[in-house]
Amino acid sequence: MAINLLNEVTSAIGTDTLSGLGGALGESPDVVRRGAHAGIPAILGGLTAMGDTPGGASRVLALVRSSQYDSEGSLSRITSSFGRAGIGAEPLAREGSGILGSIFGSRTDEVAGALAGRSGMSGRSMGGLLAMLAPLVMGVLGKTIREQRLDANGLSSLLGHQRSYLGGLVPDEVTRTYGVVGPHVYERPAPVVTEPVRTQRVATEEPHKKRPAWLIPLLLLGALLLALFFLFRGRGEERRAAVAPVPVEREERAAVREPPAKPEPAATATTTPEREPAGKPEATPAPMVAPVPEGTEAEPAMEPQGEQQATLGGTPPSGAMHEEEAAAAEQAAMEEQQAAMEEQQAATEQAAMEEQQAAMEEQQAATEQAAMQEQQAAMEEQQAATEEQAAMEEQAAMEEQPAMEEQAAAEPMQPAPGEETLAEAPRGGIDALAASFEEGSGESLPARFTIDGLDFRSSEADLSADSPELDRLAQMLSENPNARVRIEGHTDSTGDPAFNDSLSQMRAEAVRDALVTRGVQPDRIEAQGYGASRPIASNDTEEGRRENRRSEIVLLSR
């Protein structure tokens, strides 16, 4: 996976970003550029160091996902937050401070101070720059994780490949003093294996390949066993060379000539007896056995009387015993080595299983946390939508209330069969309407008043042009510009009901048109005819019918 995160982060910093960072820090773009060239490798080195620790790649992945750096558009959000005036830098700096704390712990200020000298910035400015660069680095890392679909193992491999790109870019004082991964990590020295007899140097694997954790202990154990084998073998040979024939006293006995079954080659043993310590009797050495010429019979040598001669079927010589001991020791060492290898392999597998289990639990916890946060956000969004819907319904009900009241007031009252129901009598004429305007809100609305003095011909809707009542009514409406009214037309029950409804509607519209002609806005005046449906007196008498033939004005709002 040949991805150079250093190049990716550097290419994401444009001229606008440098200007925005410089404006936020009070530094020139050139100084900010030098500071970025020193700070970005240090941040990437810290992430690489986290990836080298057990479960570190999982922690880096959780750090990326907890702030949604791997989401679509996260990197664009970060880069767009840096304007030429540094707008958006302060929230990113707070965000980056938390990231630096996860990477460097309590040594963030010390790392900033060590990097400040390479860029010409103060330690405070360098610390601020590191805090604003950290989200950018995490955004590039999150974008790579999303595009490459990396899990913890893939992220560990990606971070491990960054060593070759970061070598020599992180200052030695940072890597030496504050523990940030630096060049000394990228060149791994070969381990030295020490044996009791000689020192053997074992060559390392390639720098970028990880060695199994059990390899070095296994090599040490094998070297130790090999040294023990050679040590025991050498001592056995020394002991065999130092063993001399046992001196015995010779006793003569009669030589018995017996024909040999088969001629056997005579073994010639020439040894020099060792000196005995002073004060001990000198033992007679064993006789020398000379080779027998071919074709002759050899006399058997005189055996010491009273002593048993060592033969092939008797007790084995001391050299053979040492070889058996060495073979047994070698066999025991091999068995011990095999047991140690099996134990080491079991421990390695156990550690791998525990690490995998911890990573799975951490991933599950992160997944559950994200699900809970998402569920919480959905619940809050749903609650907000419900509250907004309730508020809208309440507002609509409040707005519909006056209209419903007006409609209820406008609907004709239906009398029961065989019974005539009288409508509410008006509160008075134009004088009462004028008093209502003067009194203000002391009177409930809608309020109904009679328009007297209107001259309609019988069964017609023509209205004479001169009408003092209409002039006065138009004057009051002009003086109260917020007032809204409804003109209602009524007839008696004489004649066809449909004709009466039409006639009352035309008379109400005629009054409205007369008011509009006198300067009242038409959207402030409604017109409605009710025919004979809303009498205020009995239609059985002439006087009652005259009262029912009327025009009314209803004050809807002041």
mmCIF file of C-alpha atoms in Angstrom, residues 91-378:
data_model
loop_
_atom_site.group_PDB
_atom_site.id
_atom_site.type_symbol
_atom_site.label_atom_id
_atom_site.label_comp_id
_atom_site.label_asym_id
_atom_site.label_seq_id
_atom_site.Cartn_x
_atom_site.Cartn_y
_atom_site.Cartn_z
ATOM 1 C CA PRO A 91 -12.910 25.762 16.741
ATOM 2 C CA LEU A 92 -10.398 23.642 14.842
ATOM 3 C CA ALA A 93 -7.678 24.565 17.349
ATOM 4 C CA ARG A 94 -9.855 23.325 20.219
ATOM 5 C CA GLU A 95 -10.567 20.169 18.261
ATOM 6 C CA GLY A 96 -6.866 19.679 17.504
ATOM 7 C CA SER A 97 -5.826 20.135 21.140
ATOM 8 C CA GLY A 98 -7.788 17.016 22.024
ATOM 9 C CA ILE A 99 -6.103 15.079 19.207
ATOM 10 C CA LEU A 100 -2.623 16.167 20.342
ATOM 11 C CA GLY A 101 -3.477 15.096 23.870
ATOM 12 C CA SER A 102 -4.357 11.618 22.591
ATOM 13 C CA ILE A 103 -1.032 11.403 20.694
ATOM 14 C CA PHE A 104 1.510 13.172 22.947
ATOM 15 C CA GLY A 105 -0.277 13.223 26.309
ATOM 16 C CA SER A 106 1.027 15.919 28.662
ATOM 17 C CA ARG A 107 4.127 16.573 26.534
ATOM 18 C CA THR A 108 2.446 18.543 23.762
ATOM 19 C CA ASP A 109 3.947 21.859 24.900
ATOM 20 C CA GLU A 110 7.426 20.314 25.091
ATOM 21 C CA VAL A 111 7.105 18.914 21.565
ATOM 22 C CA ALA A 112 5.952 22.338 20.334
ATOM 23 C CA GLY A 113 8.941 23.983 22.006
ATOM 24 C CA ALA A 114 11.362 21.540 20.376
ATOM 25 C CA LEU A 115 9.831 22.144 16.921
ATOM 26 C CA ALA A 116 9.691 25.935 17.286
ATOM 27 C CA GLY A 117 13.429 26.371 16.732
ATOM 28 C CA ARG A 118 13.285 24.751 13.284
ATOM 29 C CA SER A 119 10.640 27.159 11.984
ATOM 30 C CA GLY A 120 11.534 30.466 13.620
ATOM 31 C CA MET A 121 8.242 30.521 15.521
ATOM 32 C CA SER A 122 7.649 30.972 19.211
ATOM 33 C CA GLY A 123 6.676 27.952 21.263
ATOM 34 C CA ARG A 124 3.165 29.342 21.738
ATOM 35 C CA SER A 125 2.648 29.932 18.004
ATOM 36 C CA MET A 126 4.038 26.475 17.223
ATOM 37 C CA GLY A 127 1.634 24.913 19.718
ATOM 38 C CA GLY A 128 -1.283 26.743 18.089
ATOM 39 C CA LEU A 129 -0.136 25.625 14.635
ATOM 40 C CA LEU A 130 0.126 21.992 15.774
ATOM 41 C CA ALA A 131 -3.415 22.193 17.197
ATOM 42 C CA MET A 132 -4.758 23.462 13.842
ATOM 43 C CA LEU A 133 -2.734 20.981 11.774
ATOM 44 C CA ALA A 134 -3.889 17.952 13.794
ATOM 45 C CA PRO A 135 -7.492 17.940 12.396
ATOM 46 C CA LEU A 136 -6.070 18.310 8.883
ATOM 47 C CA VAL A 137 -3.818 15.261 9.384
ATOM 48 C CA MET A 138 -6.757 13.281 10.817
ATOM 49 C CA GLY A 139 -8.955 14.386 7.905
ATOM 50 C CA VAL A 140 -6.429 13.076 5.352
ATOM 51 C CA LEU A 141 -6.040 9.847 7.351
ATOM 52 C CA GLY A 142 -9.833 9.446 7.605
ATOM 53 C CA LYS A 143 -10.221 10.040 3.842
ATOM 54 C CA THR A 144 -7.618 7.334 3.161
ATOM 55 C CA ILE A 145 -9.340 4.911 5.565
ATOM 56 C CA ARG A 146 -12.687 5.515 3.850
ATOM 57 C CA GLU A 147 -11.375 5.190 0.292
ATOM 58 C CA GLN A 148 -9.204 2.131 1.017
ATOM 59 C CA ARG A 149 -11.836 0.560 3.332
ATOM 60 C CA LEU A 150 -9.239 -0.112 6.024
ATOM 61 C CA ASP A 151 -9.795 -1.981 9.259
ATOM 62 C CA ALA A 152 -7.401 -2.028 12.237
ATOM 63 C CA ASN A 153 -4.980 -4.437 10.519
ATOM 64 C CA GLY A 154 -4.947 -2.413 7.310
ATOM 65 C CA LEU A 155 -4.411 0.809 9.253
ATOM 66 C CA SER A 156 -1.500 -0.789 11.133
ATOM 67 C CA SER A 157 0.125 -1.707 7.805
ATOM 68 C CA LEU A 158 -0.471 1.802 6.425
ATOM 69 C CA LEU A 159 1.108 3.453 9.477
ATOM 70 C CA GLY A 160 4.039 1.038 9.361
ATOM 71 C CA HIS A 161 4.801 2.054 5.749
ATOM 72 C CA GLN A 162 5.076 5.699 6.802
ATOM 73 C CA ARG A 163 8.440 5.062 8.493
ATOM 74 C CA SER A 164 10.250 5.138 5.161
ATOM 75 C CA TYR A 165 8.704 8.524 4.352
ATOM 76 C CA LEU A 166 9.294 10.116 7.773
ATOM 77 C CA GLY A 167 12.941 9.084 8.269
ATOM 78 C CA GLY A 168 15.106 12.121 9.024
ATOM 79 C CA LEU A 169 12.184 14.601 9.121
ATOM 80 C CA VAL A 170 11.400 14.436 12.851
ATOM 81 C CA PRO A 171 14.058 16.306 14.899
ATOM 82 C CA ASP A 172 16.304 14.159 17.078
ATOM 83 C CA GLU A 173 15.550 16.264 20.141
ATOM 84 C CA VAL A 174 11.858 15.442 19.704
ATOM 85 C CA THR A 175 12.389 11.707 19.246
ATOM 86 C CA ARG A 176 15.009 11.488 22.002
ATOM 87 C CA THR A 177 13.402 13.669 24.639
ATOM 88 C CA TYR A 178 9.680 13.201 24.161
ATOM 89 C CA GLY A 179 9.391 9.667 22.794
ATOM 90 C CA VAL A 180 7.946 10.516 19.394
ATOM 91 C CA VAL A 181 8.758 7.948 16.687
ATOM 92 C CA GLY A 182 11.798 9.166 14.753
ATOM 93 C CA PRO A 183 14.592 7.984 12.466
ATOM 94 C CA HIS A 184 16.081 5.682 15.083
ATOM 95 C CA VAL A 185 12.971 3.499 14.848
ATOM 96 C CA TYR A 186 13.169 3.070 11.116
ATOM 97 C CA GLU A 187 16.669 1.496 11.203
ATOM 98 C CA ARG A 188 16.277 -1.504 13.509
ATOM 99 C CA PRO A 189 19.620 -2.926 14.869
ATOM 100 C CA ALA A 190 20.231 -6.674 14.676
ATOM 101 C CA PRO A 191 19.936 -8.473 18.031
ATOM 102 C CA VAL A 192 23.122 -10.132 19.428
ATOM 103 C CA VAL A 193 22.830 -13.750 20.669
ATOM 104 C CA THR A 194 25.433 -14.707 23.329
ATOM 105 C CA GLU A 195 26.601 -18.330 23.794
ATOM 106 C CA PRO A 196 28.813 -19.665 26.578
ATOM 107 C CA VAL A 197 31.614 -20.552 24.135
ATOM 108 C CA ARG A 198 31.371 -17.987 21.386
ATOM 109 C CA THR A 199 29.285 -14.970 20.441
ATOM 110 C CA GLN A 200 27.068 -15.308 17.400
ATOM 111 C CA ARG A 201 25.376 -12.346 15.700
ATOM 112 C CA VAL A 202 22.047 -13.147 14.120
ATOM 113 C CA ALA A 203 21.092 -11.133 11.052
ATOM 114 C CA THR A 204 17.826 -9.246 11.174
ATOM 115 C CA GLU A 205 14.954 -9.475 8.773
ATOM 116 C CA GLU A 206 14.057 -6.640 6.483
ATOM 117 C CA PRO A 207 13.346 -3.415 8.427
ATOM 118 C CA HIS A 208 9.717 -3.210 7.384
ATOM 119 C CA LYS A 209 8.752 -6.811 8.175
ATOM 120 C CA LYS A 210 7.614 -7.647 11.658
ATOM 121 C CA ARG A 211 9.378 -10.566 13.410
ATOM 122 C CA PRO A 212 7.242 -13.006 15.406
ATOM 123 C CA ALA A 213 7.513 -12.325 19.093
ATOM 124 C CA TRP A 214 8.771 -15.881 19.814
ATOM 125 C CA LEU A 215 11.683 -15.883 17.301
ATOM 126 C CA ILE A 216 14.417 -14.275 19.451
ATOM 127 C CA PRO A 217 13.745 -16.461 22.567
ATOM 128 C CA LEU A 218 13.743 -19.544 20.329
ATOM 129 C CA LEU A 219 17.131 -18.623 18.788
ATOM 130 C CA LEU A 220 18.621 -18.007 22.232
ATOM 131 C CA LEU A 221 17.371 -21.373 23.493
ATOM 132 C CA GLY A 222 18.744 -23.207 20.438
ATOM 133 C CA ALA A 223 22.161 -21.556 20.805
ATOM 134 C CA LEU A 224 22.297 -22.499 24.492
ATOM 135 C CA LEU A 225 21.433 -26.133 23.771
ATOM 136 C CA LEU A 226 24.026 -26.309 20.998
ATOM 137 C CA ALA A 227 26.695 -24.921 23.345
ATOM 138 C CA LEU A 228 25.785 -27.499 26.008
ATOM 139 C CA PHE A 229 26.051 -30.297 23.451
ATOM 140 C CA PHE A 230 29.561 -29.301 22.370
ATOM 141 C CA LEU A 231 30.598 -28.758 25.997
ATOM 142 C CA PHE A 232 29.529 -32.245 27.119
ATOM 143 C CA ARG A 233 31.007 -33.858 24.018
ATOM 144 C CA GLY A 234 34.387 -32.125 24.501
ATOM 145 C CA ARG A 235 34.575 -33.168 28.141
ATOM 146 C CA GLY A 236 33.797 -36.758 27.188
ATOM 147 C CA GLU A 237 36.669 -36.874 24.707
ATOM 148 C CA GLU A 238 39.040 -35.353 27.272
ATOM 149 C CA ARG A 239 38.068 -37.969 29.819
ATOM 150 C CA ARG A 240 38.550 -40.856 27.357
ATOM 151 C CA ALA A 241 42.018 -39.556 26.425
ATOM 152 C CA ALA A 242 43.006 -39.292 30.075
ATOM 153 C CA VAL A 243 41.984 -42.853 31.096
ATOM 154 C CA ALA A 244 45.045 -45.250 31.443
ATOM 155 C CA PRO A 245 44.997 -49.067 31.689
ATOM 156 C CA VAL A 246 44.566 -50.317 35.220
ATOM 157 C CA PRO A 247 47.909 -51.751 36.464
ATOM 158 C CA VAL A 248 47.635 -55.327 37.892
ATOM 159 C CA GLU A 249 50.114 -57.739 39.341
ATOM 160 C CA ARG A 250 51.067 -60.557 36.980
ATOM 161 C CA GLU A 251 51.006 -64.146 38.071
ATOM 162 C CA GLU A 252 52.545 -66.795 35.902
ATOM 163 C CA ARG A 253 50.514 -69.749 34.923
ATOM 164 C CA ALA A 254 50.922 -72.508 32.455
ATOM 165 C CA ALA A 255 50.427 -71.565 28.883
ATOM 166 C CA VAL A 256 47.815 -73.681 27.206
ATOM 167 C CA ARG A 257 48.079 -73.845 23.461
ATOM 168 C CA GLU A 258 44.628 -73.939 21.911
ATOM 169 C CA PRO A 259 43.827 -73.594 18.254
ATOM 170 C CA PRO A 260 41.935 -70.369 17.603
ATOM 171 C CA ALA A 261 38.508 -70.578 15.998
ATOM 172 C CA LYS A 262 39.285 -67.735 13.653
ATOM 173 C CA PRO A 263 42.211 -65.420 13.446
ATOM 174 C CA GLU A 264 41.259 -61.987 14.666
ATOM 175 C CA PRO A 265 43.248 -58.815 14.184
ATOM 176 C CA ALA A 266 45.197 -57.995 17.268
ATOM 177 C CA ALA A 267 44.592 -54.590 18.735
ATOM 178 C CA THR A 268 47.748 -52.817 19.706
ATOM 179 C CA ALA A 269 47.384 -50.486 22.629
ATOM 180 C CA THR A 270 50.381 -48.418 23.530
ATOM 181 C CA THR A 271 49.920 -46.276 26.549
ATOM 182 C CA THR A 272 52.262 -44.654 28.948
ATOM 183 C CA PRO A 273 51.280 -45.309 32.538
ATOM 184 C CA GLU A 274 50.842 -42.195 34.606
ATOM 185 C CA ARG A 275 53.091 -41.532 37.564
ATOM 186 C CA GLU A 276 51.627 -42.568 40.848
ATOM 187 C CA PRO A 277 51.800 -40.203 43.743
ATOM 188 C CA ALA A 278 54.810 -40.527 45.992
ATOM 189 C CA GLY A 279 54.507 -43.106 48.743
ATOM 190 C CA LYS A 280 52.335 -45.578 46.818
ATOM 191 C CA PRO A 281 53.630 -48.933 45.497
ATOM 192 C CA GLU A 282 54.381 -48.987 41.840
ATOM 193 C CA ALA A 283 52.018 -51.257 39.867
ATOM 194 C CA THR A 284 53.202 -53.587 37.142
ATOM 195 C CA PRO A 285 52.069 -52.380 33.733
ATOM 196 C CA ALA A 286 50.007 -54.599 31.451
ATOM 197 C CA PRO A 287 51.972 -56.662 28.961
ATOM 198 C CA MET A 288 52.529 -55.425 25.458
ATOM 199 C CA VAL A 289 50.761 -57.520 22.841
ATOM 200 C CA ALA A 290 52.808 -57.906 19.674
ATOM 201 C CA PRO A 291 51.273 -58.556 16.293
ATOM 202 C CA VAL A 292 51.217 -62.249 15.224
ATOM 203 C CA PRO A 293 52.779 -63.086 11.857
ATOM 204 C CA GLU A 294 50.407 -64.446 9.249
ATOM 205 C CA GLY A 295 50.202 -68.235 9.171
ATOM 206 C CA THR A 296 51.214 -68.794 12.783
ATOM 207 C CA GLU A 297 49.163 -69.417 15.859
ATOM 208 C CA ALA A 298 49.232 -66.963 18.629
ATOM 209 C CA GLU A 299 49.424 -67.896 22.219
ATOM 210 C CA PRO A 300 46.801 -66.381 24.372
ATOM 211 C CA ALA A 301 48.172 -63.803 26.723
ATOM 212 C CA MET A 302 48.500 -64.577 30.363
ATOM 213 C CA GLU A 303 45.498 -63.312 32.262
ATOM 214 C CA PRO A 304 45.903 -61.860 35.723
ATOM 215 C CA GLN A 305 44.788 -64.411 38.275
ATOM 216 C CA GLY A 306 41.924 -63.367 40.480
ATOM 217 C CA GLU A 307 40.951 -60.430 38.273
ATOM 218 C CA GLN A 308 38.223 -60.371 35.597
ATOM 219 C CA GLN A 309 39.399 -59.129 32.152
ATOM 220 C CA ALA A 310 37.255 -56.570 30.388
ATOM 221 C CA THR A 311 35.699 -58.131 27.318
ATOM 222 C CA LEU A 312 33.138 -57.122 24.726
ATOM 223 C CA GLY A 313 30.419 -58.807 26.727
ATOM 224 C CA GLY A 314 31.367 -57.144 30.034
ATOM 225 C CA THR A 315 31.154 -53.592 31.399
ATOM 226 C CA PRO A 316 31.447 -50.999 28.567
ATOM 227 C CA PRO A 317 34.461 -48.683 28.581
ATOM 228 C CA SER A 318 34.184 -45.196 30.083
ATOM 229 C CA GLY A 319 34.227 -43.488 26.612
ATOM 230 C CA ALA A 320 31.060 -45.325 25.575
ATOM 231 C CA MET A 321 29.427 -44.308 28.818
ATOM 232 C CA HIS A 322 30.198 -40.641 28.154
ATOM 233 C CA GLU A 323 28.789 -40.903 24.625
ATOM 234 C CA GLU A 324 25.563 -42.379 25.994
ATOM 235 C CA GLU A 325 25.364 -39.594 28.566
ATOM 236 C CA ALA A 326 25.912 -36.988 25.834
ATOM 237 C CA ALA A 327 23.229 -38.615 23.671
ATOM 238 C CA ALA A 328 20.826 -38.664 26.612
ATOM 239 C CA ALA A 329 21.623 -35.016 27.396
ATOM 240 C CA GLU A 330 21.096 -34.074 23.756
ATOM 241 C CA GLN A 331 17.782 -35.940 23.698
ATOM 242 C CA ALA A 332 16.694 -34.201 26.907
ATOM 243 C CA ALA A 333 17.758 -30.833 25.498
ATOM 244 C CA MET A 334 15.793 -31.456 22.304
ATOM 245 C CA GLU A 335 12.725 -32.413 24.325
ATOM 246 C CA GLU A 336 13.159 -29.326 26.501
ATOM 247 C CA GLN A 337 13.561 -27.163 23.375
ATOM 248 C CA GLN A 338 10.431 -28.700 21.856
ATOM 249 C CA ALA A 339 8.491 -28.068 25.076
ATOM 250 C CA ALA A 340 9.763 -24.474 25.202
ATOM 251 C CA MET A 341 8.761 -23.920 21.569
ATOM 252 C CA GLU A 342 5.283 -25.305 22.223
ATOM 253 C CA GLU A 343 4.944 -23.167 25.356
ATOM 254 C CA GLN A 344 6.128 -20.059 23.484
ATOM 255 C CA GLN A 345 3.760 -20.772 20.596
ATOM 256 C CA ALA A 346 0.861 -21.262 23.014
ATOM 257 C CA ALA A 347 1.732 -17.983 24.764
ATOM 258 C CA THR A 348 1.962 -16.196 21.410
ATOM 259 C CA GLU A 349 -1.393 -17.560 20.274
ATOM 260 C CA GLN A 350 -2.929 -16.637 23.635
ATOM 261 C CA ALA A 351 -1.572 -13.078 23.382
ATOM 262 C CA ALA A 352 -2.833 -12.789 19.798
ATOM 263 C CA MET A 353 -6.264 -14.036 20.824
ATOM 264 C CA GLU A 354 -6.384 -11.598 23.745
ATOM 265 C CA GLU A 355 -5.324 -8.717 21.504
ATOM 266 C CA GLN A 356 -7.910 -9.695 18.905
ATOM 267 C CA GLN A 357 -10.557 -10.010 21.621
ATOM 268 C CA ALA A 358 -9.644 -6.573 22.983
ATOM 269 C CA ALA A 359 -9.795 -5.087 19.491
ATOM 270 C CA MET A 360 -13.187 -6.694 18.875
ATOM 271 C CA GLU A 361 -14.517 -5.413 22.209
ATOM 272 C CA GLU A 362 -13.166 -1.946 21.488
ATOM 273 C CA GLN A 363 -14.705 -1.996 18.018
ATOM 274 C CA GLN A 364 -18.004 -3.229 19.422
ATOM 275 C CA ALA A 365 -17.970 -0.507 22.074
ATOM 276 C CA ALA A 366 -17.259 2.125 19.428
ATOM 277 C CA THR A 367 -20.041 0.728 17.226
ATOM 278 C CA GLU A 368 -22.511 0.697 20.110
ATOM 279 C CA GLN A 369 -21.488 4.222 21.091
ATOM 280 C CA ALA A 370 -21.986 5.444 17.529
ATOM 281 C CA ALA A 371 -25.351 3.660 17.327
ATOM 282 C CA MET A 372 -26.458 5.193 20.620
ATOM 283 C CA GLN A 373 -25.391 8.646 19.482
ATOM 284 C CA GLU A 374 -27.180 8.177 16.170
ATOM 285 C CA GLN A 375 -30.299 6.918 17.941
ATOM 286 C CA GLN A 376 -30.148 9.837 20.384
ATOM 287 C CA ALA A 377 -29.804 12.288 17.512
ATOM 288 C CA ALA A 378 -32.745 10.669 15.708
#
